[in-house]
Coordinates of C-alpha atoms in Angstrom, one line a residue:
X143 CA 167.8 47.9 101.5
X144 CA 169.6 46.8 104.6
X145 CA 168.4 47.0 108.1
X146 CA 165.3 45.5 109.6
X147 CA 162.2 46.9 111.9
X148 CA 163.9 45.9 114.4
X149 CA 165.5 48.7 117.1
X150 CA 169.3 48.0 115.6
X151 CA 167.5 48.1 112.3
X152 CA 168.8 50.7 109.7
X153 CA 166.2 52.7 108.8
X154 CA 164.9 53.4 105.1
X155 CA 165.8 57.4 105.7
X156 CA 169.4 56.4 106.7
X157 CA 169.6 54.3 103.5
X158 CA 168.6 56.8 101.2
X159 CA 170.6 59.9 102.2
X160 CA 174.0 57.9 102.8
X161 CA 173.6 56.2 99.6
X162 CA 170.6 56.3 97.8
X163 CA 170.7 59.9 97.2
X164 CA 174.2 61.0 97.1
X165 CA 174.8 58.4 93.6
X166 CA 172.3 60.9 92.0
X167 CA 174.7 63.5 92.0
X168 CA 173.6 66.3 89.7
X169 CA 170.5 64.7 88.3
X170 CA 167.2 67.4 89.0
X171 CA 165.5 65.4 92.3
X172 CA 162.8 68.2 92.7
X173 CA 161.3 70.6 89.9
X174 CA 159.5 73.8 92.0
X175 CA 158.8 77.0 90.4
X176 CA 162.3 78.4 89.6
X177 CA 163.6 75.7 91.8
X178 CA 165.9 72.7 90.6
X179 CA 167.3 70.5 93.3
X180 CA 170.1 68.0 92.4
X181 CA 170.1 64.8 94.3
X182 CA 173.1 66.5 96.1
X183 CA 171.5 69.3 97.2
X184 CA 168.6 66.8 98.2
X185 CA 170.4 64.4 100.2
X186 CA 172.9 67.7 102.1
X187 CA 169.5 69.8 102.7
X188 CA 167.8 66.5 104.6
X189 CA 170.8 66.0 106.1
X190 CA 171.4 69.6 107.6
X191 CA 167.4 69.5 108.3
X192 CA 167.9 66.4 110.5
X193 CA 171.0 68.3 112.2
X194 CA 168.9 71.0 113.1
X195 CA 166.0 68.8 114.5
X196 CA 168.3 67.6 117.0
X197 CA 169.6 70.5 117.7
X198 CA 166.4 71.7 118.5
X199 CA 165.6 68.8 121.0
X200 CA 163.3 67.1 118.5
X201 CA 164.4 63.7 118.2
X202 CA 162.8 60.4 119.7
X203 CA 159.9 60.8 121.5
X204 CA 158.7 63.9 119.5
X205 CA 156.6 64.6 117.1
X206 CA 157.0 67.3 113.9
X207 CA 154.0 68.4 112.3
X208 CA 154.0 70.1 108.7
X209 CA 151.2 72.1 106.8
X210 CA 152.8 72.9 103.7
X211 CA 151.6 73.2 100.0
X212 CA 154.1 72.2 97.8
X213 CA 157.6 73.5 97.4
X214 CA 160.9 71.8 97.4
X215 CA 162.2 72.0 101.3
X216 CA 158.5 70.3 102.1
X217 CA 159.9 67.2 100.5
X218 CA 162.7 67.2 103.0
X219 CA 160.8 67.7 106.3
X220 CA 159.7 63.5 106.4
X221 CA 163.4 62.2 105.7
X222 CA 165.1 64.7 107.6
X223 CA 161.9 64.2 110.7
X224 CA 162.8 60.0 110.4
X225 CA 166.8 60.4 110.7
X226 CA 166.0 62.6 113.8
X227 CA 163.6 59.6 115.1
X228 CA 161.3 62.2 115.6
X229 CA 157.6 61.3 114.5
X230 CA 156.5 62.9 111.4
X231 CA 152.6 64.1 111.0
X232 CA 151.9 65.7 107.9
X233 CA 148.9 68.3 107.8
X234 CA 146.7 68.6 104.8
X235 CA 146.0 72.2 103.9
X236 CA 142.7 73.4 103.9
X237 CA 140.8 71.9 106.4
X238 CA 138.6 72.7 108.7
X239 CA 139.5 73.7 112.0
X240 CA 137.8 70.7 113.9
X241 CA 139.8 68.7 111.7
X242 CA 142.8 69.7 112.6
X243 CA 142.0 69.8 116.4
X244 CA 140.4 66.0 116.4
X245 CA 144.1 64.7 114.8
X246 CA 145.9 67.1 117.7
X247 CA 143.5 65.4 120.0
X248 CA 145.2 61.9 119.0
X249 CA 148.5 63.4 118.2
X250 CA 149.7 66.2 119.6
X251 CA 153.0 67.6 118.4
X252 CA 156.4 69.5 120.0
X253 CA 157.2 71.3 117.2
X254 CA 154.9 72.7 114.1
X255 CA 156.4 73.8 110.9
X256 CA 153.5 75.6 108.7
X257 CA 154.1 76.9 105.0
X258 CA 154.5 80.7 104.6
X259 CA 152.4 81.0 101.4
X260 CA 149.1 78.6 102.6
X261 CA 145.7 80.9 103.3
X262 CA 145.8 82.9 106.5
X263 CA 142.9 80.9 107.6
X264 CA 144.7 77.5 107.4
X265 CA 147.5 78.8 109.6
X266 CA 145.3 80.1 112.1
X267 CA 143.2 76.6 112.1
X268 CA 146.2 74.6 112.0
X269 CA 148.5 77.1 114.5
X270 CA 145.0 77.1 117.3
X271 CA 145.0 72.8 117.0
X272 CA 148.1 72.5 118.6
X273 CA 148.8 75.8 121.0
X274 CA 152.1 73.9 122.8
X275 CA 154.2 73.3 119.7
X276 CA 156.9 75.3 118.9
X277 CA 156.1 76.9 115.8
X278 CA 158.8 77.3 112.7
X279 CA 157.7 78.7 109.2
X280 CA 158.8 77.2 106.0
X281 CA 159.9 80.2 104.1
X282 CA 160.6 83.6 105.3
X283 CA 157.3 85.3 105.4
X284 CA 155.3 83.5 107.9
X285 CA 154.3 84.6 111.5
X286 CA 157.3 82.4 113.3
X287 CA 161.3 81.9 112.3
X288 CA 162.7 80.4 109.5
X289 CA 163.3 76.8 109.3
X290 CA 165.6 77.0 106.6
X291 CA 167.8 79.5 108.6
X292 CA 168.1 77.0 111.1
X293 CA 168.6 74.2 108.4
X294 CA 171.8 77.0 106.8
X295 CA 173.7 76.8 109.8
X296 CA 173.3 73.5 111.1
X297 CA 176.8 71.6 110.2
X298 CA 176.0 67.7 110.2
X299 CA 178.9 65.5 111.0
X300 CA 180.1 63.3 108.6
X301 CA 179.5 60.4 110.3
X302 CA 176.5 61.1 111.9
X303 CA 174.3 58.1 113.7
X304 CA 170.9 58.3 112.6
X305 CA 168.0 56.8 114.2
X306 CA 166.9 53.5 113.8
X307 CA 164.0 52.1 111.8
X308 CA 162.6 50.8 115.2
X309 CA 161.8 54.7 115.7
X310 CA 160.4 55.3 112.3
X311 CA 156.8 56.0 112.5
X312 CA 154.1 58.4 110.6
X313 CA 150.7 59.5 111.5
X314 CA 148.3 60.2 108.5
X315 CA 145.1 61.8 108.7
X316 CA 142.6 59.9 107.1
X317 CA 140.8 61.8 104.0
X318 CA 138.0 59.4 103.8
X319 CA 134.2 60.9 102.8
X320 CA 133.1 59.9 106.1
X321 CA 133.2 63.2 107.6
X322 CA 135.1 61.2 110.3
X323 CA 139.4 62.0 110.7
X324 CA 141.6 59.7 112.2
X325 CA 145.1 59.3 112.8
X326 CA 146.6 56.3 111.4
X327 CA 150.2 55.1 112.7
X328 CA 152.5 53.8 110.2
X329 CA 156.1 52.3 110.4
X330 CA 159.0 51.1 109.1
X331 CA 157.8 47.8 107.3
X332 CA 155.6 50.3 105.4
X333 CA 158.4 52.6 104.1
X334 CA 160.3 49.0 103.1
X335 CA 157.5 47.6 101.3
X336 CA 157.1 50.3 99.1
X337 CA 160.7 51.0 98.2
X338 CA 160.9 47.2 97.7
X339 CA 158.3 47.1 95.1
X340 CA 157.8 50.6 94.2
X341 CA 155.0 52.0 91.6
X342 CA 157.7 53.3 89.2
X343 CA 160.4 50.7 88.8
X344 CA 162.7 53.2 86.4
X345 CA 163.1 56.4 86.9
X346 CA 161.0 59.2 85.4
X347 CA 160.1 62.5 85.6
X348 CA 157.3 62.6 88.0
X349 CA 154.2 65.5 87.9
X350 CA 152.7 65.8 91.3
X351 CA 149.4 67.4 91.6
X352 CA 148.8 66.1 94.9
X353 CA 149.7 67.3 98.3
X354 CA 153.8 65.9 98.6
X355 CA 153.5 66.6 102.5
X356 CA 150.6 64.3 102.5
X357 CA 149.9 60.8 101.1
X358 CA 150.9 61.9 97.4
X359 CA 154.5 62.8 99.0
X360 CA 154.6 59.0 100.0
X361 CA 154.0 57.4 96.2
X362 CA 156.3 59.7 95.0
X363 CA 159.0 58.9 98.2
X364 CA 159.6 55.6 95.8
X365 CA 160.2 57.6 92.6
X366 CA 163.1 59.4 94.3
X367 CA 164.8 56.0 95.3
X368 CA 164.9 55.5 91.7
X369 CA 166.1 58.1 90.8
X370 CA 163.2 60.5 89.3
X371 CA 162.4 64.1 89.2
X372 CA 159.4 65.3 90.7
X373 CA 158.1 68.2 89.3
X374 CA 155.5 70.0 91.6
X375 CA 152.6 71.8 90.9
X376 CA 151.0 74.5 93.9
X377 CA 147.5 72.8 93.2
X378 CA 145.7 70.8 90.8
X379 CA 144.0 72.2 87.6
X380 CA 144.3 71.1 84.1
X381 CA 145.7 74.2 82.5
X382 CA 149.3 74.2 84.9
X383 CA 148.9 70.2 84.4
X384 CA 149.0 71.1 80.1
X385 CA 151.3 73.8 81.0
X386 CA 154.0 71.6 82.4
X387 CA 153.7 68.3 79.8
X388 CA 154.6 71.7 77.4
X389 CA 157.2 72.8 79.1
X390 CA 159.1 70.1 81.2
X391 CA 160.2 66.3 79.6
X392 CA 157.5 64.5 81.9
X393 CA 157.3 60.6 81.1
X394 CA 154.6 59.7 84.4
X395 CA 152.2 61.4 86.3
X396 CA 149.3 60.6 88.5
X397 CA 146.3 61.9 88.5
X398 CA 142.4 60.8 90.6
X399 CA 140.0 59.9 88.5
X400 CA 137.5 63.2 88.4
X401 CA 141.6 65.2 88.2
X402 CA 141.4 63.2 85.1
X403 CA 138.0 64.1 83.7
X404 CA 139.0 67.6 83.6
X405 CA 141.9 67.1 82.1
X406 CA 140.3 65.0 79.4
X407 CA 137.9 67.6 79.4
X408 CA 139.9 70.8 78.2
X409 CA 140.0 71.9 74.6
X410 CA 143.7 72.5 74.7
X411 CA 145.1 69.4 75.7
X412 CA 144.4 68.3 72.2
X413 CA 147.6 70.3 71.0
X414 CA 150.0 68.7 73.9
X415 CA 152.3 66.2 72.5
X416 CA 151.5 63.6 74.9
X417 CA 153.9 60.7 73.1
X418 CA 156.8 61.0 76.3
X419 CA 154.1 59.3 79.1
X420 CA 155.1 55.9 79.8
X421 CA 153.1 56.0 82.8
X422 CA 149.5 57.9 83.9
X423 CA 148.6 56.6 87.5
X424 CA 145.2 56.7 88.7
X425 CA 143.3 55.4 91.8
X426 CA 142.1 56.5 95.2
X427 CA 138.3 57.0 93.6
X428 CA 136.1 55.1 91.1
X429 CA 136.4 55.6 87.7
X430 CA 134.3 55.0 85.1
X431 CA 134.7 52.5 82.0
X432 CA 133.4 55.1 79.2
X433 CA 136.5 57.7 80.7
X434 CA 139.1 55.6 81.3
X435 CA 138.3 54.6 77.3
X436 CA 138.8 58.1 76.4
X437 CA 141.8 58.3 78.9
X438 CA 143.5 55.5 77.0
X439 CA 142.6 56.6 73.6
X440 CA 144.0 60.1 74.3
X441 CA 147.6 58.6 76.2
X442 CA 147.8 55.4 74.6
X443 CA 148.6 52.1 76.5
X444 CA 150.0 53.5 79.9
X445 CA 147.4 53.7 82.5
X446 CA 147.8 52.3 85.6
X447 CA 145.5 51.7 88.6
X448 CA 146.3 51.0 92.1
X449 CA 143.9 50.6 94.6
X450 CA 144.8 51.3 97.9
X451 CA 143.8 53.3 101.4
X452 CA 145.9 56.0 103.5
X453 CA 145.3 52.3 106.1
X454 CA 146.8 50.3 103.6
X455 CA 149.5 51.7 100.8
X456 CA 148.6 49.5 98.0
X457 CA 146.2 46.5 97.6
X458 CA 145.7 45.8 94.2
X459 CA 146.8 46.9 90.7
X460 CA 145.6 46.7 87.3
X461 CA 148.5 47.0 85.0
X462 CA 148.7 48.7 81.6
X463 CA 148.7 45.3 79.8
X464 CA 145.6 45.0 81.6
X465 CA 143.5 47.8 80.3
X466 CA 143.9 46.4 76.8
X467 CA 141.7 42.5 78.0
X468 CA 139.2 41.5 75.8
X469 CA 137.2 44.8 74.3
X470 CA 137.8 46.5 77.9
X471 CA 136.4 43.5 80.3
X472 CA 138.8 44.6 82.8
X473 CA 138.5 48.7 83.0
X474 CA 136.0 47.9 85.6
X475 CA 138.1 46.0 87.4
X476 CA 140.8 47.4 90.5
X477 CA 143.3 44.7 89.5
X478 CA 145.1 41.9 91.2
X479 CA 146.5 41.8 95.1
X480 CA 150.3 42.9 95.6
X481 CA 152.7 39.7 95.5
X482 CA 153.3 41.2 99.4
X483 CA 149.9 41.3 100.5
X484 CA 147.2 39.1 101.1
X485 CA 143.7 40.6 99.9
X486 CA 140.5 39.0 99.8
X487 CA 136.5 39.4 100.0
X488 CA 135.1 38.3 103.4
X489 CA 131.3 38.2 104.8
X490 CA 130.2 40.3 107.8
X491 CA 132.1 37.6 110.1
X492 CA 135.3 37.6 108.7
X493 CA 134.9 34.4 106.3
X494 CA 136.1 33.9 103.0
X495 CA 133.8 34.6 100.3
X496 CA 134.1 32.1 97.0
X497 CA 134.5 34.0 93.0
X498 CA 131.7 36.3 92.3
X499 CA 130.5 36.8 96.0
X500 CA 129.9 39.9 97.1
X501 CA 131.7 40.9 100.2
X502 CA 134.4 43.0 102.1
X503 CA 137.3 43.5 100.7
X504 CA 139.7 42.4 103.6
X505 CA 143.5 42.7 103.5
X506 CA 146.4 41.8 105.8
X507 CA 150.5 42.6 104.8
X508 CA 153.3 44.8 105.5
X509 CA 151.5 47.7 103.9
X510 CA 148.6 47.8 106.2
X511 CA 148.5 50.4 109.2
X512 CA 149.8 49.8 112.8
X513 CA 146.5 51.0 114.3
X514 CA 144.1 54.6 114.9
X515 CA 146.5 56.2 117.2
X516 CA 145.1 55.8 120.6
X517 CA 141.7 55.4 119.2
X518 CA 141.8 51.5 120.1
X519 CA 137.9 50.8 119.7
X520 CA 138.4 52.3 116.0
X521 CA 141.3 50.2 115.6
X522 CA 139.0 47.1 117.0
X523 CA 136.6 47.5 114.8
X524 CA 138.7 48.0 111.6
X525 CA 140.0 44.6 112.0
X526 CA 138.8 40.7 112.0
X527 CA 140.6 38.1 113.9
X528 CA 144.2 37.4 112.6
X529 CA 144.9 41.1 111.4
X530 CA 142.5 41.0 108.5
X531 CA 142.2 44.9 107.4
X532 CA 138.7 45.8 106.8
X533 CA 138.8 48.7 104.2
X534 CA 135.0 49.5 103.9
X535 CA 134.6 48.6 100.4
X536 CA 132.7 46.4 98.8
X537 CA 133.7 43.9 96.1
X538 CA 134.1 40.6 94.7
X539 CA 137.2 38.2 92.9
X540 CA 136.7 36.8 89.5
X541 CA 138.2 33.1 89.2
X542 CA 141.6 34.9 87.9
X543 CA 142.1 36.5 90.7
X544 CA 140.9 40.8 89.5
X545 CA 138.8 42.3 92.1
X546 CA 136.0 44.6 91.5
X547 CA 134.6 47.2 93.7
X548 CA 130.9 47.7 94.2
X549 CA 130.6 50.4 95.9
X550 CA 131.5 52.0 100.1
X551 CA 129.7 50.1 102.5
X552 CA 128.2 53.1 103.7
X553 CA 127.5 54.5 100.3
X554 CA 124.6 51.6 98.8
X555 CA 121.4 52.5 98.6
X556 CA 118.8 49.9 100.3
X557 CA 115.4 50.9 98.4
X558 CA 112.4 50.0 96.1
X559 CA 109.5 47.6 97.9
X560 CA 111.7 44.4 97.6
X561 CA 114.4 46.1 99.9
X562 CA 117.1 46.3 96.4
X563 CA 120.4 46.8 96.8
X564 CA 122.3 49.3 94.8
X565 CA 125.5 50.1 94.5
X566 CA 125.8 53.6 93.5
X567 CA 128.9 53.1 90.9
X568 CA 127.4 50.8 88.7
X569 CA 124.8 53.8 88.5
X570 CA 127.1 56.5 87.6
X571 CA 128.8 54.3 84.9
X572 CA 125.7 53.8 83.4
X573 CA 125.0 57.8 83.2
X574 CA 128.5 58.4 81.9
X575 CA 127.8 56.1 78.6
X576 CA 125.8 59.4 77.5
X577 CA 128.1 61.1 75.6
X578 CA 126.8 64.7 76.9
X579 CA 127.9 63.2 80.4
X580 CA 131.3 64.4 81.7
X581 CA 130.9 63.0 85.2
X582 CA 128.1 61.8 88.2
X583 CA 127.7 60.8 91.7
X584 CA 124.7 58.8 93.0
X585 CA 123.3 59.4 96.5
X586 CA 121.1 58.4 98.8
X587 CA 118.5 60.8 99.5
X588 CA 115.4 60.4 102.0
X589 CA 112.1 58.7 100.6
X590 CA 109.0 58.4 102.6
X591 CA 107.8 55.4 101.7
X592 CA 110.9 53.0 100.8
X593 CA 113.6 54.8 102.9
X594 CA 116.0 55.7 100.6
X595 CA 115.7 56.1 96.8
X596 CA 118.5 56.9 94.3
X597 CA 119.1 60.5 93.3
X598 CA 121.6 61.5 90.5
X599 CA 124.2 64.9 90.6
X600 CA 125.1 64.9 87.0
X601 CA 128.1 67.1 84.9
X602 CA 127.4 67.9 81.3
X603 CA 129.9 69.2 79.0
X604 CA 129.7 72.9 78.5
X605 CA 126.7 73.9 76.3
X606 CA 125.4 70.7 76.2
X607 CA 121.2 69.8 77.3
X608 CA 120.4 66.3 78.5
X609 CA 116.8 65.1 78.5
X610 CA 116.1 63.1 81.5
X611 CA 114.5 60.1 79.4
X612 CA 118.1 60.0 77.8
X613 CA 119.6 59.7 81.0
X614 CA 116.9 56.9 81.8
X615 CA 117.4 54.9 78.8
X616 CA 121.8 54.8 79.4
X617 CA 120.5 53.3 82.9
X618 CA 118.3 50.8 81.8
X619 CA 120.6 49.8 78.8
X620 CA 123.4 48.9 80.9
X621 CA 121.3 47.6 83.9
X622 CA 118.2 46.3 82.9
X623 CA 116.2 46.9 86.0
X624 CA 113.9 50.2 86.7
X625 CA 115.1 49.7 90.5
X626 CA 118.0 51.2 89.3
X627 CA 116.7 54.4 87.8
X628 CA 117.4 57.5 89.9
X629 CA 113.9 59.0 91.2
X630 CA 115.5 62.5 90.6
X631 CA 118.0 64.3 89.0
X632 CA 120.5 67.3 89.8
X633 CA 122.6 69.2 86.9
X634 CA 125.7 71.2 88.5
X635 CA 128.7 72.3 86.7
X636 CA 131.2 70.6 88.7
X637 CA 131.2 67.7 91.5
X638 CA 132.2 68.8 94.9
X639 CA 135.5 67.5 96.1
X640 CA 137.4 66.8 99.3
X641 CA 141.0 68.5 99.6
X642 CA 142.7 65.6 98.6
X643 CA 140.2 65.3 95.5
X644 CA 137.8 62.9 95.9
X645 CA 134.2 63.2 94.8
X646 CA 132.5 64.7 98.6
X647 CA 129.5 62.5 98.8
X648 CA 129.5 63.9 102.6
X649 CA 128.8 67.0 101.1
X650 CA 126.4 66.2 98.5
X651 CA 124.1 63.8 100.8
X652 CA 124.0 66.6 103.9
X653 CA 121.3 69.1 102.4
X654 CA 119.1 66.2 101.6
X655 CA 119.5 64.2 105.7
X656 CA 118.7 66.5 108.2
X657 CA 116.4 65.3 110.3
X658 CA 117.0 61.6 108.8
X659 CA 120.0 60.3 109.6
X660 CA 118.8 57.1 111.1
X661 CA 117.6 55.9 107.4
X662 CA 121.0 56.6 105.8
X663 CA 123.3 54.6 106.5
X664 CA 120.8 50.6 106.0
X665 CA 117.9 51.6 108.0
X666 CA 115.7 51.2 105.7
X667 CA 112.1 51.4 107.9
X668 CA 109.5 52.5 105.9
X669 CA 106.7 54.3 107.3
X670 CA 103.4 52.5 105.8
X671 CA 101.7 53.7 102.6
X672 CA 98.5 55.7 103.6
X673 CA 95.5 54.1 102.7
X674 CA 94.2 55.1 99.5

């Protein structure tokens, strides 16, 4: 890709629609519904989009905010917003409405394109966060114009001057379990990065379950410089996932780790001819050993990990050659660092840790964030000296060079009389060796004596009873020690999740911490035992 960062810099948007794109031709770029865009179409509709940005006064300096589900002009909006050199902030649907005002708060945006078909309530939330934009619906029967009227009639020249990758720049709302949103500023080098070393180096045709106006939309941004289709589902479930392996020729897809459960989970995918995957991404949650085994028995050798944060687009990988180590030594594992980034475990003061140490896991590169917009003490305190990432989680490297993940920092459980620590996944792999057990989270939850103590939310298949001393015995088997036993135990049907489909610990922890917030996150004072 030519161009730099720089200001004369040509930017990666530029790149693809003048050339990228147009080579295409007639090959399917975006599968929707009824929908079937050609690279042409793809490249003239971005084009036309970017026309009608400018001639709408948004352009550098501005910002152009999107709540939109998936459809096929949605995967326009971020190319055509970057050729304008207007900002582009994508809104997740289906968030609260304090979410939404908290990233206005940081970011605030001229213009506001919202999705005709989302819930009335997300429209309302998203429409009230940012009461100065000008609004513009995507589709025709939303409250404000359409954009794509606009988009019709705008005529771009042919030789059009874009703006430069020094004007490039994206703000993404964290979807962390934190319960905390921020706004985090990428740029150029980002966009570069990825398209120089993108997930899918051939083309394929891509399913997306996630969110393509959100951070999904930005792994499959590399798929289309290769040439791929992405085929788009409205939402996530496992039926219109079997539904389109059935009916469209889709060789990759990528899918978070409880997504995959289910999948894994539903009688009919045993009669979908799954033999045309030569990829099945993962990531963005922990999975466990026992299901990722049953993921690669069902797809065969094409998984595919990456391990990365909405701050950092890509940190480590575990290839499919990788899955197949020694009996499964490595399923635990998140892979090894990018060749473009520099990733490693550090202590509490920002030094490194050696093999086998538990510690941070610290990054610094060309796929890490710009900063919190203009929430500098969260941007201070994300960082050690010499631009050293700190992503939350906790981990150690092997001597080859794999990382492992423990657990969030603010996720381990600090209990028992000896003060233990726990790190809540290796818990839930050991419940998941049951074969009754489709899935588990392990919290903290209040104890009077020791703090903390660990407390299991457990998923059984369908029809299925689990004794509690079975659950025990899978714990101790794999771990040995009874500090590791859950004191109690919750059956639901299915975990909660956040919108972009995590597993919501937030939400699983809250009925159990009101009034107790001070011994949740390492506070472990413990009021004394009463006197027998």
């Amino acid at each position: 890709m030519g161009g730099s960062d720089g200001v004369a810099g040509r930017s990666y948007a530029a790149w693809l629609v003048d050339e990228v794109f147009p080579g295409f031709g007639a090959r399917e770029a975006v599968v929707y519904r009824d929908v079937r865009m050609t690279y042409t179409e793809l490249a003239e509709t971005i084009r036309r989009m970017a026309t009608a940005f400018r001639s709408l006064g948004l352009g550098p300096g501005t910002t152009i905010a999107l709540a939109s589900g998936n459809r096929a002009e949605a995967v326009c909006v971020p190319f055509a917003a970057h050729l304008a050199g207007a900002r582009f902030l994508p809104m997740p649907v289906d968030r609260g409405p304090a979410e939404y005002a908290s990233v206005a708060a940081n970011a605030p945006a001229d213009a506001l394109i919202v999705d005709d078909r989302i819930s009335e309530t997300c429209a309302d939330a998203v429409t009230s966060a940012f009461p100065g934009a000008r609004l513009w619906s995507l589709g025709s029967g939303g409250p404000a114009p359409d954009l794509m009227d606009a988009v019709r009639r705008a005529r771009p020249a042919d030789d059009a001057e874009w703006a430069d990758a020094g004007q490039v720049e994206t703000v993404l709302c964290s979807g962390g379990t934190t319960g905390l949103t921020k706004s985090i500023l990428h740029r150029h080098r980002m966009y570069r990065t990825i398209l120089a070393h993108p997930f899918l180096p051939e083309p394929v045709r891509l399913l997306v379950t996630s969110q393509v106006a959100h951070v999904g939309g930005l792994y499959a941004l590399t798929s289309l410089a290769q040439g791929s289709t992405l085929t788009l589902l409205d939402r996530f479930t496992p039926e219109a996932v079997i539904e389109a392996l059935k009916n469209e020729p889709i060789t990759a897809m990528m899918l978070m780790p409880p997504m995959l459960y289910r999948l894994l989970d539903h009688p009919a995918l045993a009669g979908v001819d799954c033999s045309r995957l030569r990829r099945v991404m993962y990531g963005a949650s922990p999975i466990t050993p026992d299901r990722l085994q049953q993921a690669l028995d069902r797809f065969g050798p094409v998984l595919w990990q990456l391990y990365a944060q909405t701050e950092a687009f890509g940190l480590t990988a575990l290839d499919s050659p990788d899955h197949l180590v020694g009996n499964g030594r490595l399923l635990r594992s998140v892979g090894r660092a990018f060749p473009d980034m520099e990733t490693d475990v550090r202590d509490d003061q920002g030094r490194t840790l050696p093999p086998g140490e538990v510690g941070e896991i610290c990054a610094r590169g060309p796929r890490v964030m710009e900063c919190y917009l203009n929430q500098p003490e969260a941007t201070a305190a994300a960082f050690h000296p010499g631009g050293w990432l700190r992503t939350g989680d906790l981990g150690y490297r092997d001597e080859e060079g794999y990382f492992f993940l423990m657990d969030r920092r603010n996720d381990v459980i600090i209990t028992g009389e000896a003060g233990s620590t726990i790190y809540s996944p290796l818990v839930e792999n050991a419940l998941t060796t049951h074969p009754a057990v489709r899935a588990a989270a392990v919290i903290p939850v209040p104890h009077p004596f020791y703090g903390q103590a660990v407390h299991a939310v457990v998923v059984t298949a369908p029809g299925t009873r689990v004794e509690l001393d079975e659950l025990r015995k899978c714990v101790l088997n794999e771990l040995e020690r009874p500090v590791y036993l859950p004191a109690s135990f919750e059956f639901v049907d299915a975990l909660p999740l956040t919108p972009i489909g995590k597993v919501d610990k937030t939400a699983l922890r809250t009925p159990y911490w009101a009034g107790h917030q001070g011994l949740l996150h390492g506070d472990t004072t413990a009021r004394p035992e009463p006197a027998s």
